[in-house]
XYZ file of C-alpha atoms in Angstrom:
703
model
C -14.568 -23.766 -17.805
C -15.457 -20.773 -19.995
C -12.281 -19.147 -21.257
C -12.401 -15.554 -22.867
C -9.599 -14.355 -24.860
C -8.840 -10.947 -25.015
C -9.372 -8.859 -28.129
C -7.271 -5.853 -29.079
C -8.309 -2.581 -30.423
C -8.945 -2.101 -34.223
C -6.120 0.905 -33.793
C -3.813 -1.531 -32.176
C -3.768 -3.772 -34.663
C -3.390 -1.204 -37.404
C -0.479 0.248 -35.632
C 1.099 -2.648 -35.471
C 0.687 -3.908 -38.799
C 2.137 -0.853 -40.418
C 5.536 -0.393 -37.961
C 8.476 -2.440 -38.523
C 10.602 -0.453 -36.226
C 11.672 -1.887 -32.709
C 9.634 0.662 -30.688
C 7.448 0.775 -27.684
C 5.363 3.355 -25.749
C 7.810 2.834 -22.662
C 11.018 1.928 -22.133
C 11.341 -0.287 -18.760
C 14.102 0.780 -16.732
C 14.753 -1.619 -13.180
C 15.627 -0.036 -10.053
C 17.907 -2.466 -8.511
C 18.026 -3.397 -4.854
C 21.056 -5.508 -5.170
C 23.650 -2.490 -3.522
C 20.971 -1.450 -0.833
C 22.541 -4.119 1.588
C 19.252 -5.607 2.540
C 20.089 -9.258 1.237
C 23.011 -9.451 3.824
C 20.495 -8.739 6.852
C 19.076 -11.432 8.843
C 15.782 -12.228 8.445
C 15.515 -15.058 11.113
C 17.655 -17.482 13.107
C 17.802 -20.074 10.733
C 20.826 -21.117 8.803
C 19.916 -20.829 5.098
C 22.331 -19.728 2.490
C 19.188 -19.101 -0.094
C 17.832 -16.313 2.169
C 19.458 -13.551 -0.198
C 17.806 -14.955 -3.214
C 14.346 -14.896 -1.667
C 14.389 -10.475 -1.047
C 12.239 -9.256 -3.521
C 11.856 -5.379 -4.557
C 8.841 -3.229 -5.294
C 8.483 0.202 -6.946
C 5.649 1.743 -5.054
C 5.645 5.168 -6.334
C 7.272 8.050 -8.463
C 8.584 11.604 -7.288
C 6.442 14.333 -8.785
C 7.317 16.398 -11.688
C 7.050 20.035 -12.026
C 5.640 22.555 -14.736
C 4.734 21.462 -18.432
C 7.090 18.676 -18.388
C 5.708 15.855 -20.816
C 8.245 12.820 -21.468
C 6.529 12.115 -24.478
C 7.160 15.177 -25.847
C 10.870 16.202 -24.665
C 13.087 12.739 -24.095
C 13.507 11.963 -20.585
C 16.558 10.129 -19.125
C 16.185 7.267 -16.423
C 17.803 9.559 -13.886
C 15.007 12.291 -14.431
C 12.423 11.057 -11.458
C 13.013 8.976 -8.480
C 11.101 5.437 -7.537
C 10.393 4.491 -4.103
C 9.305 1.421 -2.734
C 10.271 -1.522 -0.403
C 12.003 -4.604 -0.012
C 10.191 -8.044 1.149
C 11.341 -11.057 2.321
C 8.494 -13.939 2.429
C 4.852 -12.911 3.515
C 3.609 -10.484 6.325
C -0.007 -12.033 6.722
C -1.409 -8.470 7.358
C 0.094 -5.628 5.002
C 1.678 -2.814 7.283
C -0.235 0.051 5.582
C -3.507 -1.510 6.469
C -5.231 0.576 9.068
C -7.455 -2.466 9.531
C -7.104 -6.199 7.943
C -7.621 -6.267 4.343
C -9.470 -2.676 4.358
C -13.153 -4.648 5.703
C -12.432 -5.831 9.170
C -13.784 -3.343 11.586
C -14.323 -6.101 13.754
C -10.223 -6.287 14.016
C -10.543 -10.287 13.944
C -8.403 -11.366 11.177
C -5.500 -12.630 13.242
C -4.499 -16.201 13.158
C -4.680 -19.136 10.837
C -8.534 -19.827 11.110
C -9.623 -16.165 10.655
C -7.133 -15.797 7.453
C -8.610 -18.915 5.710
C -12.250 -17.627 6.969
C -11.503 -14.235 5.078
C -10.039 -15.770 2.188
C -13.231 -17.995 1.562
C -15.878 -15.116 2.093
C -13.819 -12.558 0.317
C -12.412 -14.453 -2.766
C -13.600 -17.834 -2.769
C -10.627 -19.834 -3.625
C -10.628 -23.593 -3.299
C -7.147 -23.041 -2.063
C -7.881 -21.058 0.732
C -5.884 -23.404 3.638
C -2.803 -22.921 1.613
C -3.515 -19.243 1.360
C -3.923 -18.950 5.042
C -0.985 -20.912 5.704
C 1.574 -19.020 3.661
C 0.441 -15.940 5.009
C 0.700 -17.252 8.736
C 3.485 -19.331 8.693
C 5.150 -17.922 5.798
C 6.386 -18.767 2.595
C 8.099 -22.337 2.392
C 6.820 -23.470 5.730
C 7.097 -26.747 7.177
C 3.970 -28.461 6.338
C 4.423 -31.514 8.437
C 5.138 -28.996 11.400
C 4.379 -25.527 10.390
C 5.028 -23.437 13.528
C 8.740 -24.650 13.822
C 9.548 -20.966 12.147
C 11.079 -22.143 8.944
C 8.877 -20.214 6.891
C 10.047 -16.931 5.236
C 8.035 -13.946 6.723
C 4.193 -14.950 8.426
C 2.205 -13.570 10.599
C 2.870 -16.021 13.499
C 6.185 -14.840 13.448
C 5.084 -11.127 14.612
C 2.786 -12.637 17.131
C 5.295 -14.773 18.830
C 8.221 -12.025 18.610
C 7.663 -11.585 22.538
C 9.427 -14.910 23.314
C 11.355 -15.414 20.288
C 12.747 -12.324 19.237
C 11.891 -10.647 15.708
C 13.304 -10.064 12.236
C 12.053 -7.382 10.093
C 10.939 -8.498 6.439
C 9.644 -5.440 4.975
C 12.103 -2.297 4.547
C 11.775 1.092 2.894
C 13.607 1.860 -0.328
C 14.018 5.433 -2.239
C 16.228 5.190 -5.740
C 19.815 6.599 -4.694
C 21.409 9.765 -5.928
C 24.005 7.916 -7.903
C 25.783 9.014 -11.247
C 23.355 10.973 -13.370
C 25.365 9.617 -16.180
C 24.422 5.991 -15.097
C 21.838 4.246 -16.821
C 21.746 1.619 -14.050
C 19.389 2.686 -11.359
C 19.886 1.679 -7.795
C 17.622 1.578 -4.160
C 19.281 2.601 -0.903
C 17.516 1.805 2.276
C 16.046 4.393 3.927
C 16.264 4.851 7.895
C 13.227 6.509 10.238
C 12.867 7.334 13.887
C 12.079 3.852 14.369
C 15.365 2.475 14.275
C 17.089 4.880 16.950
C 16.475 5.030 20.508
C 15.949 8.790 20.395
C 13.113 8.174 18.263
C 11.064 6.671 21.282
C 9.126 8.285 24.316
C 11.477 8.675 26.934
C 8.718 8.047 29.717
C 8.405 4.625 28.477
C 11.503 3.376 27.093
C 13.067 2.314 30.667
C 9.905 -0.243 31.002
C 10.621 -1.461 27.340
C 14.433 -2.218 27.488
C 17.127 -2.278 25.010
C 16.665 -1.338 21.477
C 16.873 -4.549 19.245
C 17.728 -3.048 16.272
C 21.307 -2.332 14.719
C 23.973 -3.780 12.626
C 22.537 -6.830 10.524
C 19.435 -7.210 12.745
C 16.909 -5.095 11.988
C 13.509 -5.257 13.881
C 11.533 -2.402 12.642
C 9.288 -2.896 9.424
C 8.606 0.019 7.242
C 7.475 1.021 3.926
C 7.403 4.499 1.807
C 3.915 6.025 0.749
C 4.912 9.069 -0.843
C 7.898 11.367 -1.807
C 8.428 14.926 -2.908
C 9.893 18.223 -2.736
C 9.073 22.021 -0.629
C 10.600 25.022 -1.268
C 11.596 26.904 2.243
C 13.460 29.977 3.074
C 17.103 29.645 3.440
C 17.556 29.875 6.821
C 21.425 30.813 6.460
C 20.432 33.253 3.955
C 20.492 36.875 5.438
C 18.572 39.059 2.664
C 15.207 40.221 3.099
C 13.266 38.130 1.489
C 15.864 35.309 2.005
C 16.393 33.015 -1.055
C 14.277 29.698 -1.503
C 15.839 26.237 -1.411
C 14.345 22.741 -1.946
C 14.049 20.376 0.487
C 13.272 16.615 -0.118
C 10.706 14.483 1.937
C 9.952 10.894 2.039
C 6.973 9.984 4.035
C 5.080 6.242 4.911
C 4.726 3.877 8.156
C 6.865 2.061 10.204
C 6.388 -0.301 13.112
C 7.982 0.225 16.410
C 11.485 -1.804 16.440
C 11.463 -4.483 19.261
C 12.974 -3.866 22.753
C 14.573 -6.769 24.998
C 13.862 -6.707 28.771
C 14.357 -9.958 30.909
C 14.202 -12.561 27.818
C 10.815 -10.830 26.072
C 10.711 -8.554 23.291
C 8.388 -5.846 22.934
C 7.510 -2.996 20.915
C 5.901 0.563 21.922
C 3.293 0.439 19.179
C 2.338 -1.426 16.023
C 2.652 1.123 13.337
C 3.241 5.083 13.025
C 3.566 7.411 10.397
C 6.802 8.938 9.471
C 8.422 12.048 7.636
C 12.073 12.187 6.874
C 13.230 15.981 5.869
C 16.789 17.005 5.390
C 18.335 15.703 8.616
C 15.401 15.491 10.690
C 13.322 12.646 11.388
C 9.678 12.985 12.329
C 7.261 10.664 14.292
C 3.537 11.265 13.546
C 2.042 10.874 16.969
C -1.738 10.131 17.522
C -4.104 12.462 18.931
C -3.904 13.598 22.447
C -6.422 11.074 24.536
C -5.876 8.448 26.708
C -2.830 6.862 28.187
C -3.329 3.775 26.095
C -3.586 5.800 22.932
C -0.600 7.979 23.926
C 1.446 4.878 24.657
C 0.658 2.651 22.255
C -1.893 4.275 19.273
C -0.926 3.743 15.717
C -0.763 6.285 12.986
C -0.357 5.821 9.404
C 1.148 8.791 6.629
C -0.270 8.207 2.997
C 0.336 11.478 0.842
C 1.157 15.165 1.545
C 1.194 18.675 -0.260
C 2.625 21.864 0.663
C -0.060 23.804 1.975
C 0.050 26.919 3.183
C 3.373 27.942 1.762
C 6.092 26.443 3.844
C 3.881 23.755 5.633
C 4.000 20.266 4.540
C 0.394 18.851 5.252
C 0.732 15.193 5.949
C -2.662 13.339 5.678
C -3.418 9.791 6.757
C -5.094 8.249 9.880
C -4.489 8.227 13.513
C -5.836 6.406 16.556
C -8.175 8.212 18.961
C -9.369 5.672 21.087
C -8.917 1.644 21.962
C -11.260 -0.869 20.024
C -13.665 -3.252 22.449
C -10.624 -4.850 24.086
C -13.045 -7.228 25.929
C -13.348 -9.618 23.010
C -11.983 -12.878 22.283
C -11.786 -12.459 18.719
C -9.464 -9.779 19.654
C -6.518 -12.271 20.353
C -4.945 -14.938 17.887
C -6.069 -18.420 18.891
C -2.604 -20.027 19.394
C -1.257 -17.369 21.522
C -1.253 -18.637 25.124
C -2.660 -15.453 26.513
C -5.395 -15.072 29.026
C -8.659 -13.213 27.388
C -9.022 -10.954 30.101
C -5.653 -9.544 30.148
C -5.792 -7.782 27.085
C -9.177 -5.685 28.379
C -6.913 -5.235 31.485
C -4.353 -2.929 29.289
C -6.312 -0.039 29.477
C -5.989 0.129 33.284
C -2.297 -0.643 32.808
C -1.687 1.815 30.218
C -0.766 4.821 32.642
C 1.956 2.604 34.016
C 4.679 1.940 31.552
C 6.174 -0.553 33.787
C 2.916 -2.797 33.662
C 2.056 -1.883 29.978
C 5.371 -2.994 28.769
C 6.090 -5.861 31.901
C 8.038 -8.874 31.270
C 4.855 -11.364 32.168
C 2.298 -12.929 29.765
C -0.526 -10.300 31.017
C 1.761 -7.785 29.702
C 2.124 -9.922 26.402
C -1.518 -9.415 25.895
C -1.071 -5.572 25.335
C 1.085 -6.448 22.742
C -2.449 -7.067 20.557
C -4.062 -4.109 21.368
C -6.315 -2.330 18.669
C -7.667 1.015 17.868
C -10.385 2.924 16.356
C -8.844 5.250 13.870
C -10.109 8.325 12.188
C -8.857 10.315 9.061
C -6.177 12.780 10.210
C -3.546 15.372 9.310
C -0.539 16.876 10.739
C 1.232 20.280 10.058
C 4.753 19.691 9.704
C 7.279 22.774 9.638
C 9.715 21.408 7.492
C 11.787 24.795 7.669
C 12.002 24.491 11.308
C 13.254 20.845 11.348
C 14.783 20.031 8.088
C 18.234 20.836 9.224
C 17.507 19.398 12.964
C 19.795 15.882 13.070
C 17.265 14.615 15.458
C 13.839 12.908 15.986
C 10.937 15.316 16.015
C 7.374 14.657 16.776
C 4.128 15.830 15.089
C 0.617 15.586 17.216
C -2.185 14.408 14.933
C -5.407 16.600 14.095
C -8.536 14.868 13.336
C -10.393 15.600 9.672
C -13.977 16.858 10.743
C -15.905 16.518 13.856
C -17.466 12.743 13.879
C -21.370 12.750 13.807
C -22.994 11.873 17.230
C -24.052 8.561 15.865
C -20.450 7.565 15.055
C -18.648 7.070 18.444
C -15.616 4.950 18.314
C -17.666 1.392 18.603
C -20.451 0.818 17.130
C -23.618 1.417 19.095
C -25.283 -1.888 17.749
C -22.329 -4.044 18.134
C -19.352 -2.486 20.198
C -17.088 -5.364 18.632
C -16.964 -3.244 15.682
C -15.126 -0.085 15.751
C -14.775 3.387 13.625
C -12.414 3.517 10.828
C -11.149 6.210 8.452
C -8.543 7.135 6.549
C -7.237 9.972 4.274
C -5.381 7.948 1.667
C -4.510 10.822 -0.905
C -4.444 14.640 -1.006
C -4.471 17.202 -3.987
C -4.510 21.169 -4.471
C -7.346 21.441 -6.312
C -7.891 25.456 -7.295
C -5.058 26.037 -4.678
C -7.146 24.340 -1.815
C -6.151 21.047 -0.476
C -8.733 18.394 -0.574
C -8.103 14.491 0.523
C -9.788 11.227 -0.174
C -10.044 8.056 1.466
C -12.675 6.431 3.702
C -14.894 7.090 6.721
C -17.625 4.679 8.775
C -21.065 4.802 7.457
C -23.614 3.393 9.800
C -25.662 1.047 7.443
C -29.472 1.721 7.935
C -28.062 2.457 11.447
C -27.933 -1.210 11.910
C -23.845 -1.608 11.479
C -20.679 -0.037 10.809
C -18.913 -0.385 7.385
C -16.117 1.288 5.858
C -17.260 4.069 2.545
C -15.299 6.257 0.387
C -15.463 9.562 1.467
C -14.040 13.394 0.334
C -12.678 15.648 2.924
C -12.747 19.468 1.888
C -12.015 22.679 3.235
C -14.668 24.726 4.538
C -15.713 27.673 2.788
C -13.810 30.806 3.955
C -10.687 28.504 5.402
C -7.602 30.068 5.035
C -4.328 29.456 6.228
C -2.788 26.824 8.316
C -5.553 23.937 8.776
C -6.979 22.853 12.147
C -9.363 20.134 13.095
C -12.325 22.414 12.606
C -11.352 23.185 9.030
C -12.668 20.240 7.269
C -16.182 18.831 6.028
C -16.560 14.984 5.125
C -18.961 13.678 2.477
C -19.748 10.155 0.835
C -18.858 9.663 -2.803
C -22.340 8.850 -4.439
C -23.250 5.459 -5.893
C -21.491 3.706 -3.361
C -23.804 2.751 -0.773
C -22.777 -0.230 1.167
C -26.846 -1.579 0.832
C -29.332 -1.318 -1.611
C -33.285 -1.975 -0.988
C -31.859 -3.411 2.082
C -29.096 -5.797 0.262
C -25.861 -5.670 1.073
C -23.749 -4.785 -2.351
C -20.391 -4.049 -1.025
C -18.063 -5.254 1.538
C -16.627 -1.843 1.138
C -15.976 0.941 -0.518
C -12.370 3.461 -0.576
C -11.035 6.150 -2.829
C -7.443 5.822 -3.795
C -6.393 8.976 -5.466
C -7.398 12.423 -6.483
C -5.784 14.634 -8.774
C -5.552 18.523 -9.048
C -8.535 18.149 -11.661
C -10.729 17.313 -8.664
C -11.190 13.612 -10.266
C -10.986 10.770 -7.782
C -10.512 7.121 -8.572
C -11.476 4.270 -6.165
C -12.709 0.847 -5.452
C -15.592 -1.045 -4.643
C -15.805 -4.833 -3.183
C -18.681 -6.498 -3.971
C -19.895 -8.778 -1.514
C -21.650 -11.135 -3.573
C -20.010 -13.107 -6.826
C -20.221 -12.167 -10.328
C -18.867 -13.976 -12.996
C -17.445 -16.431 -10.235
C -15.617 -13.542 -8.791
C -16.278 -11.413 -5.453
C -15.261 -8.260 -7.985
C -13.011 -5.201 -6.721
C -14.721 -2.890 -9.313
C -12.843 0.349 -10.343
C -14.621 3.660 -10.560
C -13.727 7.386 -11.718
C -15.384 10.083 -9.835
C -15.504 13.803 -11.049
C -16.306 15.868 -7.729
C -16.591 19.110 -9.718
C -19.350 17.977 -12.101
C -20.772 15.485 -9.513
C -20.323 12.764 -12.463
C -19.698 8.887 -11.869
C -18.691 6.015 -14.125
C -17.524 2.518 -13.434
C -14.437 1.058 -15.169
C -15.949 -1.467 -16.634
C -16.523 -3.385 -20.267
C -18.339 -0.071 -21.468
C -14.976 1.457 -21.075
C -12.781 -1.310 -22.668
C -12.894 -4.956 -22.645
C -10.033 -5.590 -20.430
C -12.383 -4.305 -17.688
C -14.578 -7.332 -18.493
C -17.563 -8.463 -16.087
C -16.252 -9.736 -12.721
C -12.850 -8.537 -13.038
C -10.688 -7.537 -10.084
C -8.962 -4.234 -10.274
C -7.276 -1.509 -8.496
C -6.921 2.150 -9.803
C -3.588 3.286 -8.085
C -2.704 6.611 -9.209
C -4.131 9.587 -11.421
C -2.113 12.369 -12.916
C -3.473 15.735 -13.996
C -3.965 14.471 -17.559
C -6.247 11.868 -16.320
C -4.228 9.147 -17.252
C -5.268 6.256 -14.468
C -2.467 3.448 -13.872
C -3.196 0.232 -11.702
C -3.803 -3.208 -11.906
C -6.788 -5.704 -13.558
C -7.294 -9.135 -13.749
C -5.632 -10.675 -17.255
C -7.854 -13.971 -17.250
C -11.418 -15.173 -16.977
C -10.724 -18.086 -14.906
C -12.979 -18.927 -11.974
C -12.007 -17.534 -8.613
C -14.996 -18.747 -6.789
C -14.322 -22.507 -6.084
C -11.389 -22.115 -8.184
C -7.795 -20.245 -8.542
C -6.435 -17.030 -7.991
C -6.126 -15.073 -11.077
C -3.521 -13.912 -12.756
C -2.823 -9.959 -12.786
C -1.328 -7.104 -14.695
C -0.822 -3.452 -15.030
C -3.239 -1.361 -17.086
C -3.496 2.230 -17.685
C -6.515 4.115 -19.086
C -6.558 7.600 -20.783
C -9.685 8.867 -19.343
C -8.972 12.714 -20.484
C -10.593 14.152 -23.175
C -6.944 14.787 -24.927
C -4.297 12.383 -26.229
C -0.911 12.513 -23.835
C 0.568 11.181 -26.999
C -0.588 9.940 -30.668
C -0.020 6.240 -30.015
C -2.593 6.343 -26.990
C -5.810 7.714 -27.988
C -8.005 9.519 -25.357
C -10.557 7.323 -23.620
C -8.365 4.135 -24.595
C -7.160 1.645 -22.142
C -4.579 -0.895 -22.386
C -2.277 -3.403 -20.803
C 0.995 -1.976 -20.106
C 3.000 -5.183 -21.344
C 1.385 -4.384 -24.868
C 3.098 -0.867 -24.177
C 6.421 -2.217 -23.167
C 6.998 -4.794 -26.234
C 9.268 -3.715 -28.711
C 8.912 -7.075 -30.555
C 12.594 -7.661 -29.901
C 12.964 -11.279 -28.383
C 16.521 -10.768 -27.150
C 16.008 -7.212 -25.942
C 15.628 -5.567 -22.534
C 12.034 -5.237 -22.604
C 11.144 -9.152 -23.110
C 13.147 -9.574 -19.633
C 10.086 -7.693 -17.976
C 5.933 -8.373 -17.798
C 4.166 -5.188 -15.814
C 2.345 -6.710 -12.910
C 1.082 -3.565 -11.237
C 1.694 -0.054 -12.141
C 1.574 2.132 -8.993
C 1.978 5.631 -9.398
C 2.446 8.132 -12.384
C 3.751 11.657 -12.035
C 2.307 14.596 -14.739
C 5.574 14.385 -17.144
C 3.959 10.479 -17.666
C 6.568 8.444 -15.950
C 5.167 5.273 -14.385
C 6.381 3.496 -11.245
C 5.540 -0.473 -11.448
C 6.604 -3.877 -9.677
C 7.442 -6.473 -12.521
C 8.369 -10.002 -13.073
C 11.763 -10.120 -14.148
C 12.884 -13.193 -16.052
C 17.041 -12.456 -16.271
C 17.727 -14.668 -19.379
C 14.603 -13.505 -21.218
C 11.241 -14.946 -21.990
C 10.936 -17.663 -24.810
C 8.923 -15.234 -26.971
C 7.255 -11.684 -26.830
C 4.030 -13.129 -25.839
C 1.658 -12.322 -23.022
C 2.136 -15.577 -21.304
C 5.603 -16.733 -22.452
C 7.589 -19.098 -20.552
C 10.557 -17.835 -18.724
C 14.039 -19.265 -19.536
C 14.830 -19.805 -16.051
C 13.618 -18.260 -12.474
C 11.497 -15.041 -12.439
C 11.289 -12.667 -9.425
C 10.034 -9.389 -8.391
C 11.704 -6.346 -9.122
C 10.855 -2.483 -9.136
C 10.702 -0.585 -12.335
C 10.176 2.829 -13.953
C 8.528 3.111 -17.424
C 9.521 5.975 -19.337
C 7.710 7.560 -22.146
C 9.625 7.581 -25.356
C 9.002 10.151 -28.314
C 8.512 7.857 -30.674
C 5.894 5.961 -29.241
C 4.511 2.929 -30.973
C 1.963 0.129 -29.914
C 2.870 -3.243 -30.887
C 0.499 -5.264 -29.050
C 1.740 -8.722 -27.581
C 0.248 -11.975 -28.885
C -1.784 -14.322 -26.933
C -0.463 -17.784 -26.184
C -3.364 -20.679 -26.367
C -0.944 -23.001 -24.109
C -0.955 -23.221 -20.901
C 2.478 -21.809 -19.194
C 4.555 -23.558 -16.838
C 6.488 -20.940 -14.782
C 9.768 -21.981 -12.850
C 11.759 -20.754 -10.325
C 12.263 -21.719 -6.263
C 10.420 -18.053 -5.434
C 7.456 -18.343 -7.922
C 5.465 -18.899 -4.943
C 6.553 -15.933 -3.104
C 6.071 -14.262 -6.484
C 2.145 -14.967 -6.774
C 1.764 -14.625 -3.089
C 3.255 -10.862 -2.969
C 1.473 -9.707 -5.781
C -1.596 -10.661 -3.735
C -0.498 -8.855 -0.756
C -0.043 -5.869 -2.432
C -3.755 -5.545 -3.088
C -4.772 -2.396 -1.533
C -1.780 -0.098 -1.551
C -1.883 3.551 -2.796
C 0.860 5.187 -4.335
C 1.928 8.867 -4.984
C 1.232 10.149 -8.260
């Protein structure tokens, strides 16, 4: 097997050779979940004293900075900016943030062990796809002799059989708490949403749903935060004209419905919906007005937001607008004892909640309803709702009109459905520009997901409406070239206020024994496009899988990328680590020249084997603000790694933790060395560690 050693730049080697002080480019600060209380919750009805140790914490984004703050120039404290994230227990099979499974399944057929294994084989090519699929379906640590006994941690099957077995949430939203600013230790607190309260649901359907099963140590609504920020509003208690303005914090993301008990069955109203918490209010982001099925069960996702116009929170994401083809056997998992025709009948039941949310197996089928989704936005009046201690709703508006040849169902194969999403938004020259993906009808033959930009039409001002937007494809990302399929999907993951767009394109064919996820950078102003490949840096080697998660105003990109070159096709999953790429023309600090790319493990190394930094290896960088502070998920070895090298063995157990990386004014690069020997990692949760990092692929974080 070919092996490729990473080589550091000449500059890095020179810097390291002349530096003797124990310095780094970033300090690592853990945001602990120990005080959040989530380790004391029930996760399933098995008596296992080891449950608490299986809960992992993830850093998914960082609060924005303001003005001209630069932590490389003026020292920033560990309390300056908040990390948001989530706790996870075991595997979830299908990520709660996905509009469709794994961002490519517009058939919406990845829903059981067999389809998970088939997806793994075709999209990744591992020779361990059977175990990969079983872990996602039955949960981490499942009983291989009887996997369906429910002993695994998490797993898609647990959610599918909640109807008869009840359900315990395994993904909970976390936000860094407002603890003592003089205390350097940072902690998470759990975030509640409208889904945790009976008042957050449609009163016309709750009598049919039954009794809410969510409270105390039994939580049944999963959730995740996608963005956190601050908006200025007029102080409603100030009688001056004009009134003074106050800052209101908001958090937004996605939550599943809680489950409701009725006659020994457990049902939820919807699969997932977006939320916005601001002040005392908890806003439920509804789908578009339409059919009864969309109204009662339609999904929505909230990804990002900006203040536009003044006082209005423009939230972007996706919303259901029509049901997918439900007269399709593959829309139901194989091992659920449901008559396939019952799923199609849910459309006629939708006008009668007592039938849609009934107690027989025919109603169970409706829990598997799936939808066509369109990029959407919500205008949330924070000023009117922030001090309302109640649940509030906001109805989605679809972004731009779909072309006449883009109906909800693919005209060439109605088992495929239209899918689109606005994943990020930024103010470019004072106007909101969104990026994400829409559906392309490739050669008028089949639907596929393709990266897109959504902009306001010329002359539009004031609060946007559905007619305010135009949509266009990002160039150089055609799904096919000369009738040959090149990409499974392409998406845009973020945009900054300089109109720079980042994203990923999933290869349909193997390159260097990998179905690579290729990263790109697109300047929408100059219409220039480039791949993040070996021409940029050796860390972006041919066939590497990567994910660019965020870009700040200085064009500094963060994400994660393969850190080894072992074969994935007919081999195993590669180890990945976080990276940063300075794409701009100016250096953010003397230690990091413009146009340079780095593994973040090299930038957190202070060459002190007994120091705090050597307890962490940065797995995924998920967000970066304009001050330069980075959010990330890291591997933590409490006892410290045995050396400062990249692949050093943990002297004890490893676990996943949320961290923030704070720039140092005295930044100095000290690259980690390579270990040429194989590394044996210990710890009962290492299978969960590897699995969880794979499950994070595709998340988009707030810059």
